[in-house]
CSV table of C-alpha atoms and ligand atoms in Angstrom, one decimal:
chain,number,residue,atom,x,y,z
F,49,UNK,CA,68.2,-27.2,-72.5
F,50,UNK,CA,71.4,-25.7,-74.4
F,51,UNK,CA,71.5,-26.7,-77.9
F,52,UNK,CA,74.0,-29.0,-77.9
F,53,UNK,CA,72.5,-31.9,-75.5
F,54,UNK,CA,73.3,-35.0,-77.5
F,55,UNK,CA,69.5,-36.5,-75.3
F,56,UNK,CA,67.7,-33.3,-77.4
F,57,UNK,CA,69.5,-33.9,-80.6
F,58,UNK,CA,68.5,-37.7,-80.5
F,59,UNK,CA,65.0,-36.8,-79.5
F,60,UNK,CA,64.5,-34.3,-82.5
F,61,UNK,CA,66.2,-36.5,-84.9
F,62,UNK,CA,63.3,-39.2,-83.3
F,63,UNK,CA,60.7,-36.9,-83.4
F,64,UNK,CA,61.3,-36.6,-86.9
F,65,UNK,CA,61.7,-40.3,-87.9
F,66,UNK,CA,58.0,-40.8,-86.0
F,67,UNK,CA,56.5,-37.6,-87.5
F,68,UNK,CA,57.0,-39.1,-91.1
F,69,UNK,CA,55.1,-42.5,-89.8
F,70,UNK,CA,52.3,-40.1,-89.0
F,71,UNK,CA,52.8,-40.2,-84.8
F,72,UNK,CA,52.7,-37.5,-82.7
F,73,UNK,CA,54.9,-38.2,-80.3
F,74,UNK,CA,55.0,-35.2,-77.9
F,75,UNK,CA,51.0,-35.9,-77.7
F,76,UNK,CA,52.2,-39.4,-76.7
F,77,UNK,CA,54.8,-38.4,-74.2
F,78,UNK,CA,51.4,-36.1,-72.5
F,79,UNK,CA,49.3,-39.1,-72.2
F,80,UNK,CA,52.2,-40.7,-70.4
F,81,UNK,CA,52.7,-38.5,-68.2
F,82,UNK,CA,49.3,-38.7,-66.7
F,83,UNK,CA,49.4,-42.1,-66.0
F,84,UNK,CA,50.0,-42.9,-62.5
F,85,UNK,CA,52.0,-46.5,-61.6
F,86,UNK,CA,50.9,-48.0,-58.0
F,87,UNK,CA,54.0,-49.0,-56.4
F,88,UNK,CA,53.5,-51.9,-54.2
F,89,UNK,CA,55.4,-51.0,-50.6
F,90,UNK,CA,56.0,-55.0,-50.1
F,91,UNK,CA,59.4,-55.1,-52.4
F,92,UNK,CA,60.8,-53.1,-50.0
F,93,UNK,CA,60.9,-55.3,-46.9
F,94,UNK,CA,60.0,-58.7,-48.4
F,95,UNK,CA,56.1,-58.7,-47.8
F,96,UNK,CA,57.2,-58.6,-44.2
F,97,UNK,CA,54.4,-55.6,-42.6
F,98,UNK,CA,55.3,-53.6,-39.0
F,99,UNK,CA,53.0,-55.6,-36.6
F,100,UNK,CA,54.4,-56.3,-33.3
F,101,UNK,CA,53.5,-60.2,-33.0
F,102,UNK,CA,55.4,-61.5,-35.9
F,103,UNK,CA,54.2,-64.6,-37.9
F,104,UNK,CA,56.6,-65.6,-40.7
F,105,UNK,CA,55.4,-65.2,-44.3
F,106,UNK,CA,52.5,-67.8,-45.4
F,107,UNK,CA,50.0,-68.5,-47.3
F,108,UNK,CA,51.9,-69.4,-50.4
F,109,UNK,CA,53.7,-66.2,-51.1
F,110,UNK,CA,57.4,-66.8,-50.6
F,111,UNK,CA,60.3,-64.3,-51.2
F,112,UNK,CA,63.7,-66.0,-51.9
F,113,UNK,CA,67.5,-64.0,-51.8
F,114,UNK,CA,68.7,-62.2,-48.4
F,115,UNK,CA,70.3,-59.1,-50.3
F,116,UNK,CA,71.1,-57.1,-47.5
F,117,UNK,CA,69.8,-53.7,-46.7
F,118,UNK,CA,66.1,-54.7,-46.6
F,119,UNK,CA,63.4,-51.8,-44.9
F,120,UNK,CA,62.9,-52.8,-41.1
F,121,UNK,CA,60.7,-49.8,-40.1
F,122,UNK,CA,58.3,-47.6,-41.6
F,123,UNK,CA,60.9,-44.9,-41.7
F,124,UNK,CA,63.4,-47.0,-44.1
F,125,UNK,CA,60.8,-47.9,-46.4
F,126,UNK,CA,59.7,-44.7,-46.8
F,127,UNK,CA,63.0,-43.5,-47.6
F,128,UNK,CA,63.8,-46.4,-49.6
F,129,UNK,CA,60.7,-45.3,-51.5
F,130,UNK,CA,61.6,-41.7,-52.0
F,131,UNK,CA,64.5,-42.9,-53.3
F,132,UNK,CA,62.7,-45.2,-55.9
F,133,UNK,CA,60.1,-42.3,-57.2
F,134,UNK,CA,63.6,-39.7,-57.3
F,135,UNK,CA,64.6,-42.5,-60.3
F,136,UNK,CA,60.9,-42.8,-62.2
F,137,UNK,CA,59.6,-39.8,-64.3
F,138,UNK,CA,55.8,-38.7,-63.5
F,139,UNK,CA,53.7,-38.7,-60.6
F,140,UNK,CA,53.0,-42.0,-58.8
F,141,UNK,CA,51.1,-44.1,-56.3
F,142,UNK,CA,51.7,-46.1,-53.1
F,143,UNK,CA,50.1,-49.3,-52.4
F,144,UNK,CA,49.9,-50.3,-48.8
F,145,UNK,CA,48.8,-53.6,-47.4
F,146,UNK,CA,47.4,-53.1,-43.5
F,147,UNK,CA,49.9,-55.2,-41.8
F,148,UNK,CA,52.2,-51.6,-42.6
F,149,UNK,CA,50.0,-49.9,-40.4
F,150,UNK,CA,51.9,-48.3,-37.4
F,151,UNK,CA,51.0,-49.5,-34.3
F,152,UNK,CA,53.5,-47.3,-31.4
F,153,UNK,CA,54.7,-51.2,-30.3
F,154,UNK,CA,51.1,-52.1,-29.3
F,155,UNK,CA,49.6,-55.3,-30.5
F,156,UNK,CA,46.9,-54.2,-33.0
F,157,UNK,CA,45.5,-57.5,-34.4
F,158,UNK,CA,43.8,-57.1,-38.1
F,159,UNK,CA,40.5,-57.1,-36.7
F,160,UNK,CA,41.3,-53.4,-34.5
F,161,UNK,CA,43.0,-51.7,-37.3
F,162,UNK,CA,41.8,-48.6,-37.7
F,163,UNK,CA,43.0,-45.3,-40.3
F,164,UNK,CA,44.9,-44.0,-37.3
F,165,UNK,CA,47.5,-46.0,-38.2
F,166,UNK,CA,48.1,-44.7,-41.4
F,167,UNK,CA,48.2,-41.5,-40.5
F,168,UNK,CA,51.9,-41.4,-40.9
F,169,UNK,CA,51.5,-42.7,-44.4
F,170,UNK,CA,49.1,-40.0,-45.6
F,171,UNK,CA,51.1,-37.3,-44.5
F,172,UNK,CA,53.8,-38.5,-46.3
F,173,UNK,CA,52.0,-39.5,-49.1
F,174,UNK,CA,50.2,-35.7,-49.4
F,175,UNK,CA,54.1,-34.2,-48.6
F,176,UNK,CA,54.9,-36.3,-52.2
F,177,UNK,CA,52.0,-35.5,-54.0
F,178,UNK,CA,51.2,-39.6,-53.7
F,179,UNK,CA,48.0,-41.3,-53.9
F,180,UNK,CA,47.9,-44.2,-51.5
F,181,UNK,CA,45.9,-47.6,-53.0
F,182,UNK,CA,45.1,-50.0,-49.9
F,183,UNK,CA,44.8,-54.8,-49.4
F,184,UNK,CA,43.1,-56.1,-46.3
F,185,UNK,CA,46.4,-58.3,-45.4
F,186,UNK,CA,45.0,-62.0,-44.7
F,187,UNK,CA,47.8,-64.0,-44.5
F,188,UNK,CA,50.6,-64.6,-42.2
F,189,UNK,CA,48.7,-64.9,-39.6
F,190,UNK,CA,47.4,-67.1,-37.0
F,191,UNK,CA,43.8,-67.5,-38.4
F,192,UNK,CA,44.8,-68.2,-41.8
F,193,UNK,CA,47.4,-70.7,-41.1
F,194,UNK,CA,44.6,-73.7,-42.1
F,195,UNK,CA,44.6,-72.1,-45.6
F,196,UNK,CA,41.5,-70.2,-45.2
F,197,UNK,CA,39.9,-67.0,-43.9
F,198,UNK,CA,36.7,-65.4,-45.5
F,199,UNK,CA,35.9,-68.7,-46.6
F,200,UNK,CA,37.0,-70.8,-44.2
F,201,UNK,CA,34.4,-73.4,-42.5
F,202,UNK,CA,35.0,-71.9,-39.1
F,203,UNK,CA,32.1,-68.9,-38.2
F,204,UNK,CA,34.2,-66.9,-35.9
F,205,UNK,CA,37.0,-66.8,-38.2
F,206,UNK,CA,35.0,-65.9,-40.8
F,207,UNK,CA,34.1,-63.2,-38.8
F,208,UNK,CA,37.3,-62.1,-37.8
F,209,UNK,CA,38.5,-61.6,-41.5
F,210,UNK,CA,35.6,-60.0,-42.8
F,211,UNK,CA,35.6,-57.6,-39.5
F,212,UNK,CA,39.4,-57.2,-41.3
F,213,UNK,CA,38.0,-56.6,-44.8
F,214,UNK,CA,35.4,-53.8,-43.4
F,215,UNK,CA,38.3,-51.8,-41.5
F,216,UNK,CA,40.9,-52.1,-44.4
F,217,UNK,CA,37.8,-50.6,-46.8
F,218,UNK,CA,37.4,-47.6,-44.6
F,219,UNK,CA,40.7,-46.6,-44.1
F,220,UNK,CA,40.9,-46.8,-48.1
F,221,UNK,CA,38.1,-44.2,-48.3
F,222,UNK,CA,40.2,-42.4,-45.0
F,223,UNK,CA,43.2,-42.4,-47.4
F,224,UNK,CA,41.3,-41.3,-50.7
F,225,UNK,CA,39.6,-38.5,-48.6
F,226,UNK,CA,42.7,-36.9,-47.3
F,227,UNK,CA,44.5,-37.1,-50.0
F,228,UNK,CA,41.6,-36.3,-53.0
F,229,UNK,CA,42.7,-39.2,-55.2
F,230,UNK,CA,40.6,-42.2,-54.9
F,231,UNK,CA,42.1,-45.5,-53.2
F,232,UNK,CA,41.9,-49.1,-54.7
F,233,UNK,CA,41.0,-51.6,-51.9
F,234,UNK,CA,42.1,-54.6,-53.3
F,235,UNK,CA,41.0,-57.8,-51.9
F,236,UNK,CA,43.5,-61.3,-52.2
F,237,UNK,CA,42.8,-63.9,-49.7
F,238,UNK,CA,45.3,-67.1,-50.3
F,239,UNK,CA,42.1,-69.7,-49.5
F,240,UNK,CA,42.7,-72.7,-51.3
F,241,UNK,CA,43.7,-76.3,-51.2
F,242,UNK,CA,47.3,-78.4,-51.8
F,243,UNK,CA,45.5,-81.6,-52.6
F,244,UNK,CA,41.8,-82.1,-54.8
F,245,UNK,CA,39.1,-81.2,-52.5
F,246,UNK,CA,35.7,-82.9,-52.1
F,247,UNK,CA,34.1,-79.9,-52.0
F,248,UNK,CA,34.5,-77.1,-53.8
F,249,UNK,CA,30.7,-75.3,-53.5
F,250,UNK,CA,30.5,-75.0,-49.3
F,251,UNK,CA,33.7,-72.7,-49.6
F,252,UNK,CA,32.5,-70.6,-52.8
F,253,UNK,CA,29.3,-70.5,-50.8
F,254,UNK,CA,31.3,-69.3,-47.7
F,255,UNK,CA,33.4,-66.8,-50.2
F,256,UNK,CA,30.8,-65.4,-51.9
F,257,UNK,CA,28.9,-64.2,-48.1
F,258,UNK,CA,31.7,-63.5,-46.4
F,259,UNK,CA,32.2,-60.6,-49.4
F,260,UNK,CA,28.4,-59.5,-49.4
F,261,UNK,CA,29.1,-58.8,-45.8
F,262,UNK,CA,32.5,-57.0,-46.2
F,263,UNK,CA,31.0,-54.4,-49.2
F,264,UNK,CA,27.5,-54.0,-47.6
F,265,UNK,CA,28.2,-50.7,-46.2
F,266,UNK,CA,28.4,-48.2,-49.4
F,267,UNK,CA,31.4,-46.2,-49.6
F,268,UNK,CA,31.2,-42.9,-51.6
F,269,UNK,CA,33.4,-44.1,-55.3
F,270,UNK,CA,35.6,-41.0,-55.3
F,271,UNK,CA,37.1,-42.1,-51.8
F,272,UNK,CA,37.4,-45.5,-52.4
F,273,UNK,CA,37.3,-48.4,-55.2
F,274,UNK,CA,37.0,-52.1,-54.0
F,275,UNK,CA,38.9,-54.9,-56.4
F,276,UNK,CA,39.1,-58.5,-56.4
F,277,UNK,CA,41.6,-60.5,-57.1
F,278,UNK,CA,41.9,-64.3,-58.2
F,279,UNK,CA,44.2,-66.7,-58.4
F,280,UNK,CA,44.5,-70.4,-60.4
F,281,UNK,CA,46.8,-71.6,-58.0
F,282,UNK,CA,49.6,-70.6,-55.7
F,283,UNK,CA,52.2,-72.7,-53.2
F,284,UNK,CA,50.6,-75.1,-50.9
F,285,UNK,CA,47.1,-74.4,-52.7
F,286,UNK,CA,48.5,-76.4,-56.4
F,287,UNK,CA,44.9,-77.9,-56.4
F,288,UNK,CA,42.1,-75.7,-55.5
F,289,UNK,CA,42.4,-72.2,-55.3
F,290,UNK,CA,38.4,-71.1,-53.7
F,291,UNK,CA,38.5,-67.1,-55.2
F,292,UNK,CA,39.5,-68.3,-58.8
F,293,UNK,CA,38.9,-66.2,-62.1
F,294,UNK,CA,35.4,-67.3,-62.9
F,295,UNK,CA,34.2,-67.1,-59.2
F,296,UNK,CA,35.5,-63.6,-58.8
F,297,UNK,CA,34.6,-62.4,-62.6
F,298,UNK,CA,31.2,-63.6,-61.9
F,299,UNK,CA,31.3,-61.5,-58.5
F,300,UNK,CA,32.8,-58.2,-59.7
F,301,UNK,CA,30.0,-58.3,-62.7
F,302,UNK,CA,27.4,-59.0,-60.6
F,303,UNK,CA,28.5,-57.1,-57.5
F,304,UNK,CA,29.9,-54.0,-59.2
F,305,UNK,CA,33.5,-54.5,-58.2
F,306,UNK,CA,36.7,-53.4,-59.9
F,307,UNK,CA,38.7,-57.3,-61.3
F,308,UNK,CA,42.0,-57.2,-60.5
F,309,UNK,CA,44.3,-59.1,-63.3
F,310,UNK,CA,47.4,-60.1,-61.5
F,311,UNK,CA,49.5,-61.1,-64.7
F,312,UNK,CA,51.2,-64.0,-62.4
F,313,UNK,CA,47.8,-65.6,-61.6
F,314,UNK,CA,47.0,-67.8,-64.4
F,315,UNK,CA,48.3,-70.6,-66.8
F,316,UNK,CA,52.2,-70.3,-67.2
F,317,UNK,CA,51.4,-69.7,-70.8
F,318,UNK,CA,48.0,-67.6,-70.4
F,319,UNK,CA,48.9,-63.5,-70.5
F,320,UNK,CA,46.3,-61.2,-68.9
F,321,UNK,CA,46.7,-58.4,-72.1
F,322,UNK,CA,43.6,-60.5,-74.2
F,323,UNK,CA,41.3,-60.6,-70.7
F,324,UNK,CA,41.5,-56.3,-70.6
F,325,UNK,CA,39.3,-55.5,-73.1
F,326,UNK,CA,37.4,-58.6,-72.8
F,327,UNK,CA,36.6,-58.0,-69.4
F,328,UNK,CA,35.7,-53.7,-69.9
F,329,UNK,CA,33.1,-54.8,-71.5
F,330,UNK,CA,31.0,-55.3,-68.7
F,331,UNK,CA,32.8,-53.2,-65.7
F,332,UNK,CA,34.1,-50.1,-65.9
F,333,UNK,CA,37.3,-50.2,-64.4
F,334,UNK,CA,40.1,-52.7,-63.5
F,335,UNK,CA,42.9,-53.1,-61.6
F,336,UNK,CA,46.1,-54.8,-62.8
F,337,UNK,CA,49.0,-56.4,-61.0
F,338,UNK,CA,51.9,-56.1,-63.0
F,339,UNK,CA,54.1,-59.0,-62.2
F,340,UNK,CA,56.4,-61.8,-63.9
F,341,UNK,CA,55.9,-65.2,-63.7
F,342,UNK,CA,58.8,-67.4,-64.3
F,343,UNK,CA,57.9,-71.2,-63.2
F,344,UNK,CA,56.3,-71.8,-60.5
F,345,UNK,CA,56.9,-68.3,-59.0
F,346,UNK,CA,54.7,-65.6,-59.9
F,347,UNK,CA,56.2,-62.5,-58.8
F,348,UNK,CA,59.2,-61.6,-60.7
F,349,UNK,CA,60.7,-58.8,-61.2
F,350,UNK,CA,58.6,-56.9,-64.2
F,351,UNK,CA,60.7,-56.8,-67.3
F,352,UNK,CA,60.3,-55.3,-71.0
F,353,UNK,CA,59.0,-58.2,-72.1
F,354,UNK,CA,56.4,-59.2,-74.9
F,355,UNK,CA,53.7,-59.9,-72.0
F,356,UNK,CA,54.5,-56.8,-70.7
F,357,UNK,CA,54.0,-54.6,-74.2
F,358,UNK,CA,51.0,-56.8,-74.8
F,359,UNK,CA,49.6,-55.3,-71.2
F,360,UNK,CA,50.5,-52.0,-72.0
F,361,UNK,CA,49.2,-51.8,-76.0
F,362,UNK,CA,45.9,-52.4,-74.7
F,363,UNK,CA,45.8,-49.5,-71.7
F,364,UNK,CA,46.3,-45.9,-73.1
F,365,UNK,CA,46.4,-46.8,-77.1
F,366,UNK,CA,42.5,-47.3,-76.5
F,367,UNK,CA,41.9,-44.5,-74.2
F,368,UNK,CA,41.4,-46.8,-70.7
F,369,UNK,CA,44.6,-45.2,-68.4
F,370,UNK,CA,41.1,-44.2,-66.5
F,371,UNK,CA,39.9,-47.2,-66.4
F,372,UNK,CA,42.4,-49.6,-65.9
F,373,UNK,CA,44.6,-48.7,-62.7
F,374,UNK,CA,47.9,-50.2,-63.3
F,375,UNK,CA,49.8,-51.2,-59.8
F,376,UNK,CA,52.6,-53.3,-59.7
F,377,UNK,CA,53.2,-56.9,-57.7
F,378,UNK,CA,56.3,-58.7,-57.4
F,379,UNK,CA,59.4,-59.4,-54.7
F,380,UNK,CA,62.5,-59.9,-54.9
F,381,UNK,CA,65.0,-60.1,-52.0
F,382,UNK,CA,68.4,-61.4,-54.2
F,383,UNK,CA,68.5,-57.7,-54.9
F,384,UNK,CA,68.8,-54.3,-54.4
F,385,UNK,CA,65.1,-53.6,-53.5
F,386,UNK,CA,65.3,-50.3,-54.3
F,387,UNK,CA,66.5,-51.3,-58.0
F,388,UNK,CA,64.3,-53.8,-58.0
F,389,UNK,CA,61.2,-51.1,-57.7
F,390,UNK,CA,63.4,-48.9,-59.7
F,391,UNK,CA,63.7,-51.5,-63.1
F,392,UNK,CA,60.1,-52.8,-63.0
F,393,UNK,CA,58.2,-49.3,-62.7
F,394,UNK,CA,61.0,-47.9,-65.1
F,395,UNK,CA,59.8,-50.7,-67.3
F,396,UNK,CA,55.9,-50.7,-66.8
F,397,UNK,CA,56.1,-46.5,-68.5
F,398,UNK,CA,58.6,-47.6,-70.8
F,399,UNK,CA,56.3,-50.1,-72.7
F,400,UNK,CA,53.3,-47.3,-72.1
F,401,UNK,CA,55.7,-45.2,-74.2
F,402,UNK,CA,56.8,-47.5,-76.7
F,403,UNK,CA,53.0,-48.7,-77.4
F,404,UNK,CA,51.9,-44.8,-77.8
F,405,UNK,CA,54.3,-44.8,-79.9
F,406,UNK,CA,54.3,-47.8,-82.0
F,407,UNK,CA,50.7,-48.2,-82.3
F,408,UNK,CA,48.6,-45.3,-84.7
F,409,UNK,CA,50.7,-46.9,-87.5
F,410,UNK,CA,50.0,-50.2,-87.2
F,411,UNK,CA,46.3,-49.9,-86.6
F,412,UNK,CA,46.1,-47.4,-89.6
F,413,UNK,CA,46.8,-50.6,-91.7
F,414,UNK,CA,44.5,-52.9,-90.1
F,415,UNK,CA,41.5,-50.9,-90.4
F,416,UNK,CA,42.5,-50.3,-94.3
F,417,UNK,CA,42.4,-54.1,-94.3
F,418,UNK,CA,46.4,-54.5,-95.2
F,419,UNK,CA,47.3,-57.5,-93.0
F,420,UNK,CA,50.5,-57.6,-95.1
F,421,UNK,CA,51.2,-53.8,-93.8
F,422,UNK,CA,50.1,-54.7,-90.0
F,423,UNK,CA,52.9,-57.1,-89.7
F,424,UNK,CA,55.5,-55.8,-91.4
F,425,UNK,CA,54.9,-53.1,-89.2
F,426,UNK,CA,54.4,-54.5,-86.2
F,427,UNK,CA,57.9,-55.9,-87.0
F,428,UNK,CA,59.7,-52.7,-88.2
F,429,UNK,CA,58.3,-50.8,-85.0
F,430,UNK,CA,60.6,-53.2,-82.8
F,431,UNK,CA,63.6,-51.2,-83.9
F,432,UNK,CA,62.2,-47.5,-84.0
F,433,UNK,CA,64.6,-44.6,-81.8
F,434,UNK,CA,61.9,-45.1,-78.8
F,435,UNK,CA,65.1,-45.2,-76.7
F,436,UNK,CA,65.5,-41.2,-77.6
F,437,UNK,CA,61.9,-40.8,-76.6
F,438,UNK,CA,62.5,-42.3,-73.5
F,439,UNK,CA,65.9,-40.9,-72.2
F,440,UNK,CA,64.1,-37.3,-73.4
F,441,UNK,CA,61.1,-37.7,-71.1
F,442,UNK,CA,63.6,-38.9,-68.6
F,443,UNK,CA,65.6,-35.9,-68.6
F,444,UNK,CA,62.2,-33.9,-68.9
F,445,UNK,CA,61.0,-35.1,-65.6
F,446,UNK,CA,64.6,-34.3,-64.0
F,447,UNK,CA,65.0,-38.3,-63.2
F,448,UNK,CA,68.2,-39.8,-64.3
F,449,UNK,CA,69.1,-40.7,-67.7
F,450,UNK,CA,69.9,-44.7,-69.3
F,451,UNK,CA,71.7,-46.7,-66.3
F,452,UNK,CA,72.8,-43.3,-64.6
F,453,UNK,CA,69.8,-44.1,-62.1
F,454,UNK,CA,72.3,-46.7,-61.1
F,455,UNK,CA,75.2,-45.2,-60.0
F,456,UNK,CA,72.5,-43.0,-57.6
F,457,UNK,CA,70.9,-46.5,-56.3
F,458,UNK,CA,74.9,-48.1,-55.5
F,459,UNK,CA,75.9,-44.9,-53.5
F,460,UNK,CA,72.7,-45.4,-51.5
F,461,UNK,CA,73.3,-48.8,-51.4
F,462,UNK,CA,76.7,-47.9,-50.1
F,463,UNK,CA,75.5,-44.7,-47.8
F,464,UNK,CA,72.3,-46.2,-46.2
F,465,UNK,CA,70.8,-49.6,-47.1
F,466,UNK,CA,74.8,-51.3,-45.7
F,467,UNK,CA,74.1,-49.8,-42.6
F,468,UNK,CA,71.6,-51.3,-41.9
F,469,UNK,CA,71.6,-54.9,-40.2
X,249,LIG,C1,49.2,-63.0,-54.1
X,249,LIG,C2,48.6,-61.8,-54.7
X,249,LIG,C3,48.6,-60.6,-53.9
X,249,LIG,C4,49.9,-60.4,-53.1
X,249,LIG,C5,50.0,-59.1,-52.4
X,249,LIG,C6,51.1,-59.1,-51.4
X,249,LIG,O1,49.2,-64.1,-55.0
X,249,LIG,O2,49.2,-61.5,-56.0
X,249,LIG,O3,48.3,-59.5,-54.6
X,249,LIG,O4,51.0,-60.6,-53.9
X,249,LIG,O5,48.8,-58.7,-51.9
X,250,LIG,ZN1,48.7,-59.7,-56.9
């Protein structure tokens, strides 16, 4: 880098300026740059999937805007996603949900699917240097249009999802073989209620057997990790949601499963950042679903936010970027989807960075006991030059600098996504 790059001299000048706080902040930037972000393939194309029978989106997720330019094959969204990773510093991930599978125009219902139809997707992910995470997809579809599918009352559509869930688990440990990075199998089902049930034990019941039955085959850990994810409520299941917190706490604990803490899923006003720590207690790894909630909607585009430096203070400050695997969750179609990926992942590192940064000062003066220190602080760090940090690394990684990713994400706009209907 010649001497006179204004993006070096604002980083030394930082350095500096964090140096005499006692941070280290190149030892900071190398702990970022091990931590992999799970981009979640569904921004791209609206949560729509590549199956050849169709079924309009259900099940209480619902994706408002009609930017144009959305993915309509597996091709686009993999170049829409190359794209995306060209604009993030550091290595990633890509998670998949098993209605992307590629089928060669066949109808391949979720009970058939099979790691042959991902084949496409490992190669490309081993071409990137990618690791690949991996959801069982049971919604939008015909069986799960009463609400319910591993706990629904019906045996042979229990069966059917769970035959699902087994498939979507192997092709996890298919992905996590081929490509030697272990996949998350993350398992959401939408099962729930609009109005108060009667009832709420048969399907918990139902829920908890239909899950024994999906994990009873044992899958080596190194190939593939299953998570569960709950929910307090959702659209069209307001009331009763069957796979809530407490149900699937209690079955991760007692099951050995990975949690998955989708920062949308709870109280408008409840963060996940307090349950992390709470929750590592007792399992040894986590997933997260980085998300927004604004509302009623939980899936905003992920901001820098105080929810979302509250997430990330409590991930590689204590040492758990191992244990807690951080993938992302939202969709947004009244955008670019491409900057849409680009602006949340851009954000999730950023608050990594600013945390590493921000943080060996601040608990310095609350283990001396100086509650008067922590504050002030905690206050002061809000305006260190973490900006110079971050354009540095940027520029480090050979990813675009400030808004310059922009400019890149219009001509693309303007090259490929308009051509397409
Ligand atoms: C839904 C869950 C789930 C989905 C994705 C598409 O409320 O958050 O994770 O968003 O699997
Ligand atoms: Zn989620």
């Amino acid at each position: 880098m010649p001497e006179n790059n204004p993006i070096e001299t604002a980083y030394r000048l930082a350095q500096e300026r964090y140096a005499a706080l006692g941070v280290d902040v190149e030892h900071a930037l190398k702990i970022l740059l091990q931590i992999p972000i799970s981009l979640h393939c569904w921004q791209g194309d609206d949560v729509g999937g590549f199956e050849n029978f169709g079924g309009a989106l259900g099940n209480g997720l619902a994706v408002t805007g009609n930017y144009p330019g959305k993915a309509h094959t597996p091709d686009e969204l993999r170049a829409d996603l190359e794209k995306t990773y060209s604009l993030i510093p550091g290595k990633h991930r890509l998670n998949l949900h098993a209605f992307y599978g590629e089928f060669g125009g066949k109808k391949v219902d979720r009970d058939a699917i099979e790691p042959k139809h991902f084949a496409n997707w490992i190669a490309w992910a081993k071409k990137n240097g990618l690791g690949l995470d991996f959801n069982p997809t049971c919604f939008s579809h015909q069986k799960s249009v009463d609400g319910f599918t591993l706990s629904n009352a019906d045996k042979g559509i229990r069966k059917f999802w769970i035959e699902h869930c087994i498939r979507s688990r192997e092709i996890g440990a298919a992905m996590g073989k081929a490509l030697g990075k272990t996949c998350v199998t993350n398992v959401w089902i939408p099962d729930g209620m609009k109005d108060t049930p009667a009832d709420r034990v048969s399907p918990r019941e139902r829920l908890a057997e239909s899950l024994d039955a999906v994990f009873k085959k044992k899958l080596s850990p190194k190939e593939n990790l299953d998570a569960v994810e709950p929910k307090l409520f959702g659209i069209g299941s307001e009331s009763f949601v069957v796979g809530s917190h407490e149900f699937y706490l209690g079955y991760a604990v007692s099951r050995k499963k990975l949690l998955t803490l989708d920062a949308g899923h709870y109280h408008p006003t409840e963060g996940i950042a307090d349950k992390i720590s709470s929750v590592l207690q007792f399992m040894p790894e986590i997933l997260l679903h980085v998300s927004r909630g604004v509302r009623w909607d939980s899936d905003h585009v992920v901001i820098l936010n105080d929810d979302l430096l509250a997430i990330a203070r409590e991930i590689a400050v204590n040492g758990f970027e191992k244990r807690v695997h951080i993938g992302l969750d939202y969709f947004d179609a009244s955008i670019n989807r491409v900057a849409a990926w680009t602006i949340g992942t851009r954000n999730m590192i950023r608050a990594l960075l600013v945390t590493l940064l921000e943080t060996p000062l601040i608990r310095s003066a609350e283990a001396s006991g100086d509650y008067t220190t922590r504050l002030a602080l905690q206050e002061e760090a809000k305006t260190l030059p973490f900006g110079a940090v971050w354009d540095y690394y940027c520029e480090s990684q050979g990813v675009p600098v400030g808004d310059a990713w922009l400019a890149d994400v219009k001509s693309y706009e303007k090259i490929v996504l308009s051509k397409r209907n």
